[in-house]
PDB file of C-alpha atoms in Angstrom:
ATOM      1  CA  MET A   1    -115.127 -39.412-133.354  1.00  0.00           C
ATOM      2  CA  GLU A   2    -114.427 -43.219-135.135  1.00  0.00           C
ATOM      3  CA  ASN A   3    -113.629 -46.691-133.682  1.00  0.00           C
ATOM      4  CA  ASP A   4    -113.887 -50.000-135.210  1.00  0.00           C
ATOM      5  CA  THR A   5    -117.985 -50.426-135.107  1.00  0.00           C
ATOM      6  CA  CYS A   6    -119.417 -47.481-135.834  1.00  0.00           C
ATOM      7  CA  CYS A   7    -118.334 -43.143-136.110  1.00  0.00           C
ATOM      8  CA  MET A   8    -120.332 -39.783-135.027  1.00  0.00           C
ATOM      9  CA  ASN A   9    -119.977 -36.692-136.902  1.00  0.00           C
ATOM     10  CA  ARG A  10    -120.566 -33.643-134.658  1.00  0.00           C
ATOM     11  CA  LEU A  11    -121.059 -30.610-136.192  1.00  0.00           C
ATOM     12  CA  ILE A  12    -120.361 -28.329-133.135  1.00  0.00           C
ATOM     13  CA  LEU A  13    -120.548 -24.124-132.161  1.00  0.00           C
ATOM     14  CA  SER A  14    -117.741 -23.009-130.281  1.00  0.00           C
ATOM     15  CA  HIS A  15    -118.760 -19.775-128.087  1.00  0.00           C
ATOM     16  CA  ASN A  16    -117.755 -18.286-125.227  1.00  0.00           C
ATOM     17  CA  GLY A  17    -116.915 -20.707-123.806  1.00  0.00           C
ATOM     18  CA  GLN A  18    -119.529 -23.187-124.780  1.00  0.00           C
ATOM     19  CA  ASN A  19    -119.875 -25.588-126.581  1.00  0.00           C
ATOM     20  CA  ASN A  20    -123.762 -26.742-129.272  1.00  0.00           C
ATOM     21  CA  VAL A  21    -124.197 -29.093-130.824  1.00  0.00           C
ATOM     22  CA  LEU A  22    -126.010 -28.443-133.998  1.00  0.00           C
ATOM     23  CA  LEU A  23    -125.848 -31.398-136.323  1.00  0.00           C
ATOM     24  CA  GLU A  24    -125.244 -35.480-134.460  1.00  0.00           C
ATOM     25  CA  LEU A  25    -124.692 -37.884-137.156  1.00  0.00           C
ATOM     26  CA  HIS A  26    -123.888 -41.656-136.999  1.00  0.00           C
ATOM     27  CA  CYS A  27    -122.400 -42.966-139.975  1.00  0.00           C
ATOM     28  CA  GLU A  28    -122.034 -46.594-140.637  1.00  0.00           C
ATOM     29  CA  ASP A  29    -122.465 -45.857-143.922  1.00  0.00           C
ATOM     30  CA  GLY A  30    -119.839 -44.155-144.630  1.00  0.00           C
ATOM     31  CA  SER A  31    -122.887 -40.644-144.294  1.00  0.00           C
ATOM     32  CA  SER A  32    -120.177 -37.225-143.412  1.00  0.00           C
ATOM     33  CA  ILE A  33    -120.879 -33.995-142.867  1.00  0.00           C
ATOM     34  CA  ASP A  34    -118.258 -32.352-144.819  1.00  0.00           C
ATOM     35  CA  PHE A  35    -117.371 -28.692-144.819  1.00  0.00           C
ATOM     36  CA  VAL A  36    -117.544 -26.837-147.686  1.00  0.00           C
ATOM     37  CA  LYS A  37    -117.034 -23.068-147.314  1.00  0.00           C
ATOM     38  CA  ASN A  38    -117.653 -19.660-146.075  1.00  0.00           C
ATOM     39  CA  ILE A  39    -118.393 -17.376-147.668  1.00  0.00           C
ATOM     40  CA  ARG A  40    -117.769 -13.324-146.683  1.00  0.00           C
ATOM     41  CA  GLY A  41    -119.662 -10.497-145.653  1.00  0.00           C
ATOM     42  CA  LYS A  42    -118.362  -6.655-148.314  1.00  0.00           C
ATOM     43  CA  LYS A  43    -115.179  -6.660-144.960  1.00  0.00           C
ATOM     44  CA  ARG A  44    -114.587  -9.979-145.890  1.00  0.00           C
ATOM     45  CA  GLN A  45    -115.355 -11.001-143.107  1.00  0.00           C
ATOM     46  CA  GLU A  46    -116.629 -15.220-142.518  1.00  0.00           C
ATOM     47  CA  LYS A  47    -121.103 -14.380-142.969  1.00  0.00           C
ATOM     48  CA  ILE A  48    -121.941 -17.486-143.488  1.00  0.00           C
ATOM     49  CA  GLY A  49    -120.136 -21.411-142.940  1.00  0.00           C
ATOM     50  CA  VAL A  50    -121.852 -23.949-145.682  1.00  0.00           C
ATOM     51  CA  TYR A  51    -122.081 -27.980-144.993  1.00  0.00           C
ATOM     52  CA  ALA A  52    -122.319 -30.110-146.932  1.00  0.00           C
ATOM     53  CA  ILE A  53    -124.872 -33.366-145.136  1.00  0.00           C
ATOM     54  CA  TYR A  54    -124.219 -36.320-146.765  1.00  0.00           C
ATOM     55  CA  ASN A  55    -126.249 -39.906-146.927  1.00  0.00           C
ATOM     56  CA  ALA A  56    -124.269 -42.186-148.237  1.00  0.00           C
ATOM     57  CA  ALA A  57    -127.113 -44.360-148.059  1.00  0.00           C
ATOM     58  CA  ALA A  58    -129.308 -42.137-150.433  1.00  0.00           C
ATOM     59  CA  ASP A  59    -125.465 -40.990-152.200  1.00  0.00           C
ATOM     60  CA  GLY A  60    -127.111 -37.153-151.762  1.00  0.00           C
ATOM     61  CA  ASN A  61    -126.770 -33.834-149.045  1.00  0.00           C
ATOM     62  CA  SER A  62    -128.349 -31.829-147.061  1.00  0.00           C
ATOM     63  CA  PHE A  63    -126.881 -28.936-146.899  1.00  0.00           C
ATOM     64  CA  LEU A  64    -126.310 -26.420-143.962  1.00  0.00           C
ATOM     65  CA  PHE A  65    -125.999 -23.146-143.490  1.00  0.00           C
ATOM     66  CA  PHE A  66    -124.963 -20.887-140.098  1.00  0.00           C
ATOM     67  CA  ASN A  67    -125.409 -17.286-140.200  1.00  0.00           C
ATOM     68  CA  TYR A  68    -121.863 -16.722-138.075  1.00  0.00           C
ATOM     69  CA  LEU A  69    -123.405 -13.105-137.420  1.00  0.00           C
ATOM     70  CA  THR A  70    -127.297 -14.108-136.098  1.00  0.00           C
ATOM     71  CA  GLN A  71    -125.899 -16.983-134.182  1.00  0.00           C
ATOM     72  CA  ARG A  72    -128.729 -19.523-136.088  1.00  0.00           C
ATOM     73  CA  ALA A  73    -128.373 -22.626-137.763  1.00  0.00           C
ATOM     74  CA  TYR A  74    -130.471 -23.510-140.975  1.00  0.00           C
ATOM     75  CA  ILE A  75    -130.722 -27.182-143.274  1.00  0.00           C
ATOM     76  CA  THR A  76    -132.947 -28.372-146.733  1.00  0.00           C
ATOM     77  CA  PRO A  77    -134.979 -31.189-144.627  1.00  0.00           C
ATOM     78  CA  ALA A  78    -134.433 -32.558-148.496  1.00  0.00           C
ATOM     79  CA  CYS A  79    -131.537 -34.064-149.909  1.00  0.00           C
ATOM     80  CA  PHE A  80    -129.981 -33.863-152.967  1.00  0.00           C
ATOM     81  CA  SER A  81    -128.309 -35.441-155.335  1.00  0.00           C
ATOM     82  CA  ASP A  82    -126.688 -34.284-158.391  1.00  0.00           C
ATOM     83  CA  CYS A  83    -127.030 -30.889-156.937  1.00  0.00           C
ATOM     84  CA  VAL A  84    -125.361 -27.269-155.495  1.00  0.00           C
ATOM     85  CA  PRO A  85    -126.187 -24.602-153.584  1.00  0.00           C
ATOM     86  CA  GLU A  86    -126.437 -21.586-155.713  1.00  0.00           C
ATOM     87  CA  TYR A  87    -124.517 -18.789-152.530  1.00  0.00           C
ATOM     88  CA  THR A  88    -126.050 -15.748-154.001  1.00  0.00           C
ATOM     89  CA  SER A  89    -129.697 -17.396-154.431  1.00  0.00           C
ATOM     90  CA  LEU A  90    -129.610 -17.837-150.118  1.00  0.00           C
ATOM     91  CA  ASP A  91    -132.307 -16.174-148.161  1.00  0.00           C
ATOM     92  CA  PHE A  92    -132.534 -16.377-144.539  1.00  0.00           C
ATOM     93  CA  LYS A  93    -135.201 -14.327-144.377  1.00  0.00           C
ATOM     94  CA  LYS A  94    -137.346 -16.768-147.430  1.00  0.00           C
ATOM     95  CA  ARG A  95    -136.023 -19.657-145.258  1.00  0.00           C
ATOM     96  CA  ASN A  96    -135.294 -20.892-148.919  1.00  0.00           C
ATOM     97  CA  ILE A  97    -132.272 -21.039-151.749  1.00  0.00           C
ATOM     98  CA  ILE A  98    -131.497 -22.433-155.341  1.00  0.00           C
ATOM     99  CA  LEU A  99    -129.577 -25.657-156.000  1.00  0.00           C
ATOM    100  CA  ARG A 100    -127.724 -26.155-159.687  1.00  0.00           C
ATOM    101  CA  ASN A 101    -128.488 -29.786-161.000  1.00  0.00           C
ATOM    102  CA  THR A 102    -124.798 -29.956-162.011  1.00  0.00           C
ATOM    103  CA  ASN A 103    -126.304 -33.216-164.426  1.00  0.00           C
ATOM    104  CA  SER A 104    -128.126 -30.746-166.696  1.00  0.00           C
ATOM    105  CA  PHE A 105    -128.305 -30.202-170.406  1.00  0.00           C
ATOM    106  CA  THR A 106    -128.478 -28.602-172.997  1.00  0.00           C
ATOM    107  CA  GLY A 107    -132.203 -29.772-173.680  1.00  0.00           C
ATOM    108  CA  SER A 108    -133.482 -30.011-169.879  1.00  0.00           C
ATOM    109  CA  LEU A 109    -135.963 -27.703-168.918  1.00  0.00           C
ATOM    110  CA  ASN A 110    -135.431 -24.404-167.658  1.00  0.00           C
ATOM    111  CA  ASP A 111    -137.871 -25.211-165.133  1.00  0.00           C
ATOM    112  CA  THR A 112    -137.645 -24.940-161.239  1.00  0.00           C
ATOM    113  CA  LEU A 113    -139.202 -27.522-159.283  1.00  0.00           C
ATOM    114  CA  LYS A 114    -140.062 -26.465-155.524  1.00  0.00           C
ATOM    115  CA  ILE A 115    -138.922 -28.176-152.506  1.00  0.00           C
ATOM    116  CA  GLY A 116    -141.894 -27.980-149.304  1.00  0.00           C
ATOM    117  CA  GLU A 117    -140.566 -29.213-146.313  1.00  0.00           C
ATOM    118  CA  LYS A 118    -141.093 -32.168-145.952  1.00  0.00           C
ATOM    119  CA  PRO A 119    -137.542 -34.799-145.594  1.00  0.00           C
ATOM    120  CA  GLU A 120    -137.498 -36.842-149.234  1.00  0.00           C
ATOM    121  CA  TYR A 121    -135.025 -37.574-151.300  1.00  0.00           C
ATOM    122  CA  VAL A 122    -134.965 -35.659-154.752  1.00  0.00           C
ATOM    123  CA  VAL A 123    -133.091 -36.376-158.287  1.00  0.00           C
ATOM    124  CA  CYS A 124    -133.249 -34.121-160.617  1.00  0.00           C
ATOM    125  CA  GLY A 125    -131.752 -35.990-162.700  1.00  0.00           C
ATOM    126  CA  LYS A 126    -131.712 -34.245-165.848  1.00  0.00           C
ATOM    127  CA  LYS A 127    -135.173 -32.928-166.258  1.00  0.00           C
ATOM    128  CA  PHE A 128    -135.113 -29.744-163.434  1.00  0.00           C
ATOM    129  CA  GLN A 129    -131.755 -26.897-164.510  1.00  0.00           C
ATOM    130  CA  PHE A 130    -132.768 -25.421-160.614  1.00  0.00           C
ATOM    131  CA  VAL A 131    -134.163 -27.045-157.642  1.00  0.00           C
ATOM    132  CA  LYS A 132    -136.569 -24.140-154.695  1.00  0.00           C
ATOM    133  CA  ALA A 133    -135.046 -25.710-151.753  1.00  0.00           C
ATOM    134  CA  ILE A 134    -136.781 -24.510-148.651  1.00  0.00           C
ATOM    135  CA  MET A 135    -134.866 -24.295-144.830  1.00  0.00           C
ATOM    136  CA  LYS A 136    -135.728 -25.419-141.405  1.00  0.00           C
ATOM    137  CA  ILE A 137    -133.820 -23.414-138.463  1.00  0.00           C
ATOM    138  CA  ILE A 138    -131.971 -25.665-136.259  1.00  0.00           C
ATOM    139  CA  TYR A 139    -130.097 -23.958-134.013  1.00  0.00           C
TER     140      TYR A 139
END
């Protein structure tokens, strides 16, 4: 929804005739909820929905993963600059995912930065090639 003074993004789960708001974002600064992709399972059915929660003030993303099979939503509490999810590392049982630094170069460390559950802003820069991020259940 958008008007002259503000906008609001809502990520809504429609299931059995009910609409449940998974995430709501007021976006006066250009922040947004952006669909990234659906990950398909072995039988080509959609299994996981991936969304980037863009924070314009920080110029970074948190990531939301919606498991269609269990109807659960998970989000990274930290906001990441210049990182993208490695979907094969997604682990709902351990509630973590590996993010790959898009700015790494040949001389960067292969170390993995481990991020806890506190909401923080993480700039990978050129120091770390991977970040292990924790996910919180939000629905």
